Each structure stands twice: as C-alpha cells, then as structure tokens.
Short mmCIF file of C-alpha atoms and ligand atoms in Angstrom, two decimals:
data_model
loop_
_atom_site.label_atom_id
_atom_site.label_comp_id
_atom_site.label_asym_id
_atom_site.label_seq_id
_atom_site.Cartn_x
_atom_site.Cartn_y
_atom_site.Cartn_z
CA MET A 1 -4.92 -4.76 -21.64
CA GLY A 2 -2.41 -4.11 -18.90
CA ASN A 3 -0.28 -7.14 -18.19
CA ILE A 4 3.24 -6.36 -16.96
CA LYS A 5 5.99 -8.86 -16.33
CA LEU A 6 9.37 -8.31 -14.66
CA VAL A 7 11.89 -11.02 -15.52
CA ASN A 8 15.08 -11.14 -13.45
CA VAL A 9 15.10 -7.35 -13.15
CA THR A 10 17.91 -5.72 -11.15
CA LYS A 11 18.89 -2.12 -10.42
CA ARG A 12 22.17 -0.70 -9.17
CA PHE A 13 23.04 2.89 -8.40
CA GLY A 14 26.84 2.88 -8.67
CA ASP A 15 28.05 0.07 -6.43
CA THR A 16 24.80 -0.21 -4.52
CA GLU A 17 22.38 -2.91 -5.54
CA VAL A 18 18.99 -1.42 -4.74
CA ILE A 19 16.93 -4.14 -6.45
CA PRO A 20 18.36 -7.69 -6.36
CA PRO A 21 16.93 -9.98 -9.08
CA ILE A 22 13.14 -9.73 -9.08
CA ASP A 23 10.49 -11.73 -10.94
CA LEU A 24 6.93 -10.48 -10.79
CA GLU A 25 3.82 -10.66 -12.91
CA ILE A 26 1.20 -7.92 -12.65
CA ARG A 27 -2.12 -9.22 -13.94
CA ASN A 28 -4.40 -7.39 -16.31
CA GLY A 29 -6.93 -5.30 -14.36
CA GLU A 30 -5.59 -5.89 -10.87
CA PHE A 31 -4.89 -3.33 -8.16
CA LEU A 32 -1.37 -4.21 -7.04
CA VAL A 33 0.30 -2.43 -4.12
CA PHE A 34 4.05 -2.25 -3.44
CA VAL A 35 4.43 -1.74 0.30
CA GLY A 36 7.51 -1.60 2.51
CA PRO A 37 9.48 0.74 4.73
CA SER A 38 10.99 3.95 3.42
CA GLY A 39 14.08 3.33 1.29
CA CYS A 40 13.22 -0.30 0.43
CA GLY A 41 13.07 0.38 -3.32
CA LYS A 42 9.36 0.89 -4.02
CA SER A 43 9.76 4.07 -6.08
CA THR A 44 12.74 2.64 -7.90
CA LEU A 45 10.75 -0.42 -8.90
CA LEU A 46 7.84 1.73 -10.10
CA ARG A 47 10.19 4.01 -12.04
CA LEU A 48 11.79 0.96 -13.69
CA ILE A 49 8.34 -0.14 -14.86
CA ALA A 50 7.56 3.39 -16.06
CA GLY A 51 10.89 3.59 -17.88
CA LEU A 52 12.02 6.61 -15.87
CA GLU A 53 15.00 4.51 -14.72
CA ASP A 54 16.91 2.01 -16.86
CA VAL A 55 17.17 -1.54 -15.57
CA THR A 56 20.71 -2.73 -14.82
CA SER A 57 19.79 -6.19 -16.08
CA GLY A 58 16.68 -8.20 -16.83
CA LYS A 59 13.59 -7.65 -18.90
CA ILE A 60 10.27 -5.80 -18.59
CA GLU A 61 7.36 -7.01 -20.72
CA ILE A 62 4.18 -5.04 -21.25
CA ASN A 63 1.31 -6.99 -22.80
CA GLY A 64 3.71 -9.67 -23.96
CA ARG A 65 6.04 -7.23 -25.69
CA ASP A 66 9.60 -6.57 -24.56
CA ALA A 67 9.43 -2.97 -23.30
CA THR A 68 12.85 -2.82 -21.63
CA GLU A 69 14.26 -0.39 -24.19
CA ILE A 70 11.03 1.49 -24.91
CA PRO A 71 11.07 5.13 -23.72
CA PRO A 72 8.58 6.07 -20.97
CA ALA A 73 6.22 8.04 -23.22
CA LYS A 74 5.77 5.04 -25.51
CA ARG A 75 5.08 2.40 -22.85
CA GLY A 76 1.40 3.27 -22.65
CA LEU A 77 1.56 3.67 -18.87
CA ALA A 78 0.45 6.71 -16.88
CA MET A 79 2.30 7.81 -13.79
CA VAL A 80 0.08 9.87 -11.50
CA PHE A 81 2.16 12.55 -9.88
CA GLN A 82 1.09 14.52 -6.85
CA SER A 83 -1.31 17.40 -7.26
CA TYR A 84 1.38 20.07 -7.20
CA ALA A 85 2.33 18.96 -10.70
CA LEU A 86 -0.73 20.83 -12.07
CA TYR A 87 -0.26 23.95 -14.19
CA PRO A 88 -1.52 26.81 -11.99
CA HIS A 89 -2.37 29.17 -14.86
CA MET A 90 -4.49 26.59 -16.73
CA SER A 91 -8.11 25.68 -16.08
CA VAL A 92 -8.99 22.18 -14.93
CA ARG A 93 -10.15 21.40 -18.49
CA ARG A 94 -6.84 22.49 -20.01
CA ASN A 95 -4.84 20.69 -17.33
CA ILE A 96 -6.63 17.43 -18.08
CA ALA A 97 -6.46 17.92 -21.86
CA PHE A 98 -2.78 18.85 -21.81
CA PRO A 99 -1.18 15.45 -22.62
CA LEU A 100 -3.65 14.87 -25.47
CA LYS A 101 -3.00 18.32 -26.94
CA MET A 102 0.73 17.67 -26.75
CA ALA A 103 0.14 14.42 -28.63
CA GLY A 104 -1.68 16.34 -31.37
CA MET A 105 -5.06 14.71 -30.88
CA ASP A 106 -8.04 16.38 -32.59
CA LYS A 107 -10.31 18.62 -30.57
CA THR A 108 -13.48 16.53 -30.79
CA GLU A 109 -11.72 13.46 -29.38
CA ILE A 110 -10.02 15.56 -26.68
CA ASP A 111 -13.37 17.05 -25.60
CA LYS A 112 -14.93 13.61 -25.49
CA ARG A 113 -12.17 12.12 -23.33
CA VAL A 114 -11.97 15.12 -20.98
CA GLY A 115 -15.76 15.02 -20.58
CA MET A 116 -15.69 11.33 -19.66
CA ALA A 117 -12.78 11.70 -17.24
CA ALA A 118 -14.49 14.66 -15.57
CA GLN A 119 -17.64 12.61 -15.16
CA VAL A 120 -15.85 9.61 -13.62
CA LEU A 121 -14.02 11.95 -11.24
CA ASN A 122 -16.96 14.25 -10.39
CA LEU A 123 -15.15 17.25 -11.82
CA THR A 124 -17.68 18.29 -14.48
CA GLU A 125 -18.73 21.41 -12.55
CA TYR A 126 -15.15 22.46 -11.96
CA LEU A 127 -13.73 22.30 -15.47
CA HIS A 128 -13.45 26.09 -15.79
CA ARG A 129 -11.68 26.59 -12.45
CA ARG A 130 -7.97 27.05 -11.80
CA PRO A 131 -6.17 24.57 -9.49
CA LYS A 132 -5.92 27.16 -6.69
CA GLU A 133 -9.74 27.36 -6.61
CA LEU A 134 -9.98 23.64 -5.78
CA SER A 135 -9.67 21.62 -2.58
CA GLY A 136 -6.70 19.28 -2.11
CA GLY A 137 -8.80 16.25 -3.00
CA GLN A 138 -10.15 17.88 -6.15
CA ARG A 139 -6.64 18.80 -7.26
CA GLN A 140 -5.60 15.22 -6.75
CA ARG A 141 -8.49 14.15 -8.97
CA VAL A 142 -7.40 16.56 -11.71
CA ALA A 143 -3.96 14.95 -11.66
CA ILE A 144 -5.64 11.56 -12.02
CA GLY A 145 -7.85 12.93 -14.82
CA ARG A 146 -4.79 13.87 -16.78
CA ALA A 147 -3.71 10.23 -16.60
CA ILE A 148 -7.17 8.80 -17.41
CA VAL A 149 -7.58 10.65 -20.72
CA ARG A 150 -4.50 8.93 -22.08
CA GLU A 151 -6.32 5.60 -21.68
CA PRO A 152 -3.16 3.90 -20.40
CA ALA A 153 -2.55 0.17 -20.11
CA ALA A 154 -1.84 0.77 -16.42
CA PHE A 155 -1.80 3.57 -13.87
CA LEU A 156 1.25 3.96 -11.67
CA PHE A 157 0.80 5.80 -8.36
CA ASP A 158 3.71 6.75 -6.10
CA GLU A 159 2.43 7.61 -2.61
CA PRO A 160 -0.23 9.93 -4.07
CA LEU A 161 -1.95 10.57 -0.75
CA SER A 162 1.03 11.26 1.49
CA ASN A 163 0.56 15.05 1.37
CA LEU A 164 -3.10 14.94 2.36
CA ASP A 165 -4.50 15.15 5.87
CA ALA A 166 -5.85 11.98 7.53
CA ALA A 167 -9.56 12.51 6.81
CA LEU A 168 -8.97 13.38 3.17
CA ARG A 169 -6.70 10.38 2.82
CA VAL A 170 -9.52 8.03 3.85
CA ASN A 171 -11.78 9.73 1.29
CA MET A 172 -9.25 9.52 -1.52
CA ARG A 173 -8.62 5.87 -0.73
CA LEU A 174 -12.28 5.18 -1.42
CA GLU A 175 -12.24 7.33 -4.55
CA ILE A 176 -9.23 5.57 -6.03
CA SER A 177 -10.81 2.17 -5.23
CA ASP A 178 -14.03 3.33 -6.92
CA LEU A 179 -12.05 4.52 -9.90
CA HIS A 180 -10.44 1.11 -10.19
CA HIS A 181 -13.83 -0.60 -10.08
CA ASN A 182 -15.15 1.75 -12.78
CA LEU A 183 -12.18 1.71 -15.13
CA LYS A 184 -11.01 -1.87 -14.47
CA THR A 185 -7.55 -0.78 -15.60
CA THR A 186 -4.39 -2.25 -14.04
CA MET A 187 -3.15 -0.07 -11.19
CA ILE A 188 0.20 -0.25 -9.42
CA TYR A 189 0.23 1.72 -6.23
CA VAL A 190 3.23 2.45 -4.02
CA THR A 191 2.88 3.23 -0.32
CA HIS A 192 4.80 2.80 2.94
CA ASP A 193 1.46 2.67 4.77
CA GLN A 194 0.26 -0.87 5.38
CA VAL A 195 -3.28 0.38 6.06
CA GLU A 196 -3.46 1.84 2.54
CA ALA A 197 -2.08 -1.42 1.19
CA ILE A 198 -4.54 -3.77 2.90
CA THR A 199 -7.56 -1.54 2.30
CA MET A 200 -7.01 -0.96 -1.43
CA ALA A 201 -5.08 -3.89 -2.90
CA ASP A 202 -6.22 -6.97 -4.75
CA ARG A 203 -2.67 -8.21 -4.21
CA ILE A 204 0.17 -6.79 -2.13
CA VAL A 205 3.89 -7.10 -2.80
CA VAL A 206 5.80 -6.65 0.45
CA LEU A 207 9.27 -5.28 -0.20
CA ASN A 208 12.22 -5.19 2.17
CA LYS A 209 15.65 -3.97 1.08
CA GLY A 210 14.63 -4.36 -2.56
CA ARG A 211 13.62 -7.99 -2.10
CA ILE A 212 10.11 -9.37 -2.39
CA GLU A 213 9.25 -10.85 1.01
CA GLN A 214 5.80 -12.09 -0.03
CA VAL A 215 3.07 -11.54 -2.61
CA GLY A 216 -0.56 -12.19 -1.76
CA SER A 217 -4.01 -10.83 -1.07
CA PRO A 218 -4.43 -8.70 2.07
CA LEU A 219 -6.02 -11.59 3.97
CA GLU A 220 -3.41 -14.10 2.82
CA LEU A 221 -0.67 -11.86 4.19
CA TYR A 222 -2.60 -11.29 7.40
CA ARG A 223 -3.44 -14.96 7.95
CA THR A 224 -0.34 -16.70 6.65
CA PRO A 225 2.67 -14.38 6.60
CA SER A 226 5.61 -16.37 5.30
CA ASN A 227 8.12 -14.70 7.59
CA LYS A 228 8.50 -12.42 10.62
CA PHE A 229 9.02 -9.33 8.48
CA VAL A 230 5.63 -9.66 6.80
CA ALA A 231 3.99 -10.76 10.06
CA GLY A 232 5.24 -7.61 11.80
CA PHE A 233 4.56 -5.26 8.90
CA ILE A 234 0.96 -6.22 8.03
CA GLY A 235 -1.62 -5.64 10.76
CA SER A 236 -2.12 -2.89 13.29
CA PRO A 237 -1.30 -2.82 16.14
CA LYS A 238 1.64 -5.04 15.29
CA MET A 239 1.82 -8.75 15.99
CA ASN A 240 3.50 -9.61 19.33
CA PHE A 241 6.65 -11.70 19.06
CA ILE A 242 7.63 -13.91 21.97
CA ASN A 243 10.98 -15.65 22.27
CA GLY A 244 12.09 -18.05 24.97
CA GLY A 245 9.86 -20.36 26.98
CA GLU A 246 6.52 -19.98 25.23
CA ALA A 247 8.13 -20.34 21.80
CA ALA A 248 10.34 -23.25 22.90
CA LYS A 249 7.27 -25.08 24.28
CA ARG A 250 6.01 -25.05 20.70
CA ASN A 251 9.34 -26.09 19.17
CA ALA A 252 9.95 -22.68 17.63
CA ASP A 253 12.47 -19.89 17.97
CA SER A 254 9.87 -17.19 17.98
CA MET A 255 6.12 -17.18 18.45
CA GLY A 256 3.79 -14.55 17.04
CA ILE A 257 0.31 -13.65 18.23
CA ARG A 258 -1.73 -10.62 17.16
CA PRO A 259 -3.26 -8.31 19.80
CA GLU A 260 -6.76 -9.25 18.56
CA HIS A 261 -6.07 -12.96 19.04
CA ILE A 262 -5.42 -12.83 22.78
CA PHE A 263 -8.42 -13.25 25.06
CA VAL A 264 -8.37 -10.96 28.11
CA SER A 265 -9.93 -11.86 31.45
CA LYS A 266 -9.80 -10.42 34.95
CA ASP A 267 -10.25 -13.89 36.50
CA SER A 268 -8.19 -16.55 34.81
CA GLY A 269 -6.12 -17.39 31.76
CA GLU A 270 -3.01 -19.07 30.46
CA TRP A 271 -0.69 -16.13 31.09
CA GLN A 272 -0.68 -13.40 33.70
CA GLY A 273 0.63 -9.86 33.69
CA ARG A 274 0.23 -6.30 34.90
CA VAL A 275 -1.30 -3.50 32.89
CA ARG A 276 1.35 -0.92 31.98
CA ALA A 277 -0.83 1.28 29.80
CA VAL A 278 -4.44 1.48 28.67
CA GLU A 279 -5.65 3.06 25.43
CA HIS A 280 -9.41 3.57 25.28
CA LEU A 281 -10.34 4.01 21.63
CA GLY A 282 -14.06 3.60 22.24
CA SER A 283 -14.54 0.76 19.77
CA ASP A 284 -11.64 -1.18 21.27
CA THR A 285 -9.37 -0.95 24.27
CA TYR A 286 -5.68 -1.68 23.82
CA LEU A 287 -3.74 -2.86 26.84
CA PHE A 288 0.01 -3.09 27.18
CA VAL A 289 0.58 -5.93 29.57
CA LYS A 290 3.92 -6.77 31.18
CA THR A 291 4.07 -10.53 31.58
CA GLU A 292 6.39 -12.71 33.66
CA GLY A 293 8.28 -14.55 30.94
CA SER A 294 7.07 -13.13 27.63
CA GLY A 295 7.85 -9.44 27.77
CA THR A 296 5.25 -6.71 27.25
CA LEU A 297 2.33 -7.77 25.04
CA THR A 298 -0.19 -5.59 23.25
CA VAL A 299 -3.69 -7.01 23.57
CA ARG A 300 -7.07 -5.93 22.33
CA ALA A 301 -9.89 -5.90 24.86
CA PRO A 302 -13.52 -4.93 24.20
CA GLY A 303 -14.41 -1.25 23.93
CA GLU A 304 -15.15 0.40 27.29
CA PHE A 305 -13.25 -2.41 29.06
CA ASP A 306 -12.88 -1.32 32.67
CA VAL A 307 -9.26 -1.70 33.73
CA ASP A 308 -6.60 0.46 35.35
CA TYR A 309 -2.87 0.92 35.27
CA GLY A 310 -1.22 -1.67 37.53
CA ASP A 311 -4.14 -4.15 37.52
CA THR A 312 -3.32 -7.83 37.20
CA ILE A 313 -4.85 -9.36 34.09
CA HIS A 314 -5.05 -12.84 32.54
CA LEU A 315 -4.37 -13.60 28.91
CA THR A 316 -5.14 -16.61 26.73
CA PRO A 317 -3.89 -16.83 23.14
CA ASP A 318 -6.25 -18.33 20.55
CA PRO A 319 -4.35 -21.55 19.72
CA SER A 320 -5.54 -21.52 16.10
CA LYS A 321 -4.04 -18.03 15.56
CA ILE A 322 -0.52 -18.66 16.78
CA HIS A 323 2.30 -18.11 14.28
CA LEU A 324 5.63 -19.89 14.70
CA PHE A 325 8.97 -18.88 13.22
CA ASN A 326 12.38 -20.53 13.00
CA ASN A 327 15.64 -18.76 13.84
CA ALA A 328 15.88 -17.43 10.27
CA GLY A 329 12.49 -15.74 10.78
CA GLU A 330 10.68 -18.04 8.35
CA ALA A 331 7.21 -19.27 9.20
CA ILE A 332 6.97 -22.87 10.41
CA ARG A 333 3.81 -24.46 9.05
N1 ADP B 1 19.13 8.18 -8.20
C1 ADP B 1 19.62 7.50 -7.16
N2 ADP B 1 20.94 7.42 -6.93
C2 ADP B 1 21.43 6.72 -5.89
N3 ADP B 1 20.67 6.06 -5.00
C3 ADP B 1 19.35 6.10 -5.17
C4 ADP B 1 18.73 6.82 -6.25
N4 ADP B 1 17.39 6.67 -6.15
C5 ADP B 1 17.18 5.90 -5.07
N5 ADP B 1 18.34 5.56 -4.48
C6 ADP B 1 18.49 4.69 -3.28
O1 ADP B 1 17.79 3.50 -3.54
C7 ADP B 1 17.12 3.03 -2.37
C8 ADP B 1 15.64 2.85 -2.66
O2 ADP B 1 15.08 4.12 -2.87
P1 ADP B 1 13.56 4.31 -3.23
O3 ADP B 1 13.21 3.42 -4.35
O4 ADP B 1 13.32 5.77 -3.41
O5 ADP B 1 12.84 3.79 -1.90
P2 ADP B 1 11.31 3.95 -1.41
O6 ADP B 1 10.51 4.52 -2.52
O7 ADP B 1 10.90 2.56 -1.03
O8 ADP B 1 11.36 4.83 -0.20
C9 ADP B 1 17.43 4.05 -1.27
O9 ADP B 1 18.49 3.56 -0.53
C10 ADP B 1 17.82 5.28 -2.06
O10 ADP B 1 18.71 6.06 -1.31
MG1 MG B 2 9.42 6.31 -2.61
#
C-alpha cells in the first residue's frame, strides 16, 4: 500500500513561504510527477513527504496514518538518490544489500531480496562488480535497487536522470516506466522537464511558485489546461499566445493555439505571414511565421515541407483546438 495525503501542508524557510497551503492525494500504485520550473518548490515538497524537511503547518498521512512527526527512516518510503551516492569500494551486491544489512535483516532474506531486485533491474550479471566498472545507466539502476530491496510503500525520485546524456535519459525513462509496471508501487517523481513528465506520469502535478496550478493526466493537461501557465508549460514547442484582435474577436484577453493545430498552406488561409525561420527536423518542419496582427507564431508543417526564409505563407487555426484565457490567465470554457 502506498497512499499519501497532504492536508493543508505549508513550508517556510525563515520569512519566505516556499509552499503555500497545499492539499494533495497520491493514490496507491500511481506514477505521479511533480513538474515545474527550477525553484518552484518540487524538491521541497518531495523532502516534506520523505520527512527530510519538517512541515511548517499541516499534516502528512501515509496509508491513513498521521506521519507528520514520523522520522524519515520510519515512513516506509524510499528516496532514490543519484548514482554518485553509491559506495565506490563495495560491489553492486553489497551496495544493494546495504540498507538491509544496516537494518539487521538475516542473510537469507537479504540474498533473496537482492536477487529479485537484480533480476528486475537486469543487474544479475553485474553483482560482483564495483560501481566504477558500470555504465551510467547501470549505476543508476544500482541506486534504484538499493531502494527496491526495502520494499517501500512509495519510491521518491528527485530529478534522477538530470546527470545523464540525452540518449541514456530516453532509455532510463523507459526503464523506470517498466519498473513501475512490474512493481506497481507508488512512485513520486520530480522533474523540471515537461517531456519526462508527460511521457512517464499517470498524473502530473504542475507547480508554480509552490502552488499547484493543475493536477491531471498528461492528455488532460495537454487538452484542457486550466490556465496560461499550464498551457505554456505542457507541450513542445510551446503553445502560441495571441493578444489583441484575434483574441478580442473571440471575446477573450488571450488566445492560445499549439503549433500542431495550425494548418499551413502556400495558397490560402485565415491568416498570412512571412517565414522568419525554418527548422527541418525530418519528421516535422517547424516554421516561425511573422504575421500582420498576431506576432510571430510557431507552426508545425509536414516533414520535408518545401519553404524558404521570406516566403509568404497562409495559416488556419483548427477552431476546435483554440484555447481562450481571461485577463487573469484562467481558461475560459
Ligand atoms: N534550506 C533552504 N533554506 C532556504 N531556502 C530554501 C531551502 N531549500 C530551498 N529553498 C528555497 O525554496 C525554493 C524552492 O526550492 P526547491 O524546492 O529546491 O525548488 P525546485 O526543486 O523546484 O527547483 C527556492 O526558492 C529555494 O531557494
Ligand atoms: Mg529540485
């Protein structure tokens, strides 16, 4: 079981309120991602759940029990630190077994748990090696193994992939998702990278200045962002925001349309503009189009789309994909 509930939780450092009152329920078995820009309070929130920071006020429940005053080691949660937290002089086996040995568990049980963790993580052949004899991804898996053997109620990850190169990051994303499908244990994962969030999460919590902007599945956030912050944060390239005439026509302060929801034509369309830059990605072509009244818009054209800098181009937004916002930045539905 791994059900975690935050009730009216706040955190101050001195005079600075980093987390204004937050309520959040993390469901048993889900993969929940905290995402938001650097400094928005993601790590602080995770550390409050782990017990590594004390809450200023409010309550944290784990599996229905008040855990607010319970020390981190007794909360039954496992924080996965980055791979450099491995002991360099110990073998993979001893690194993974370490927390169990410290807890005084008997050898047969330790061997059984280490064996199972190694199997889940494809580390069986590497148990005798030292961390320096492993690749970056394997080291990361050892760090995860050390958490798995404790059979925690939930795993807490704080940007575990940020030190890895891009290709390895994609791989590790898949591995952590696989791990979640195999273990079915609650996972809370912190990242500033919206791609990591939308590719891995069952549900995403978007944070901004310590506040929850929206909670929902990746597609819910993509389709129906409740405000401009979420609309601009989820999705890549970013949603275009248009003020002025086009927004006013639709009785809104601001209009949002994603690059992939604008149809591009060389012949005709609702809007017109000149191509300021072309990015040929092969699978897609991104155009940056300077329009008359709506600023420069990013639009997605088909791959191998034949267009040059300075060309005049016509754009038509998909009317069913237009987002409207009021002057407070809240979505108008
Ligand atoms: N121990 C601390 N003392 C004072 N301020 C802190 C401390 N830890 C974090 N902060 C501040 O709290 C805010 C949130 O930090 P953090 O949770 O680390 O953000 P994130 O993980 O989203 O980048 C930042 O403004 C940071 O400077
Ligand atoms: Mg952080």
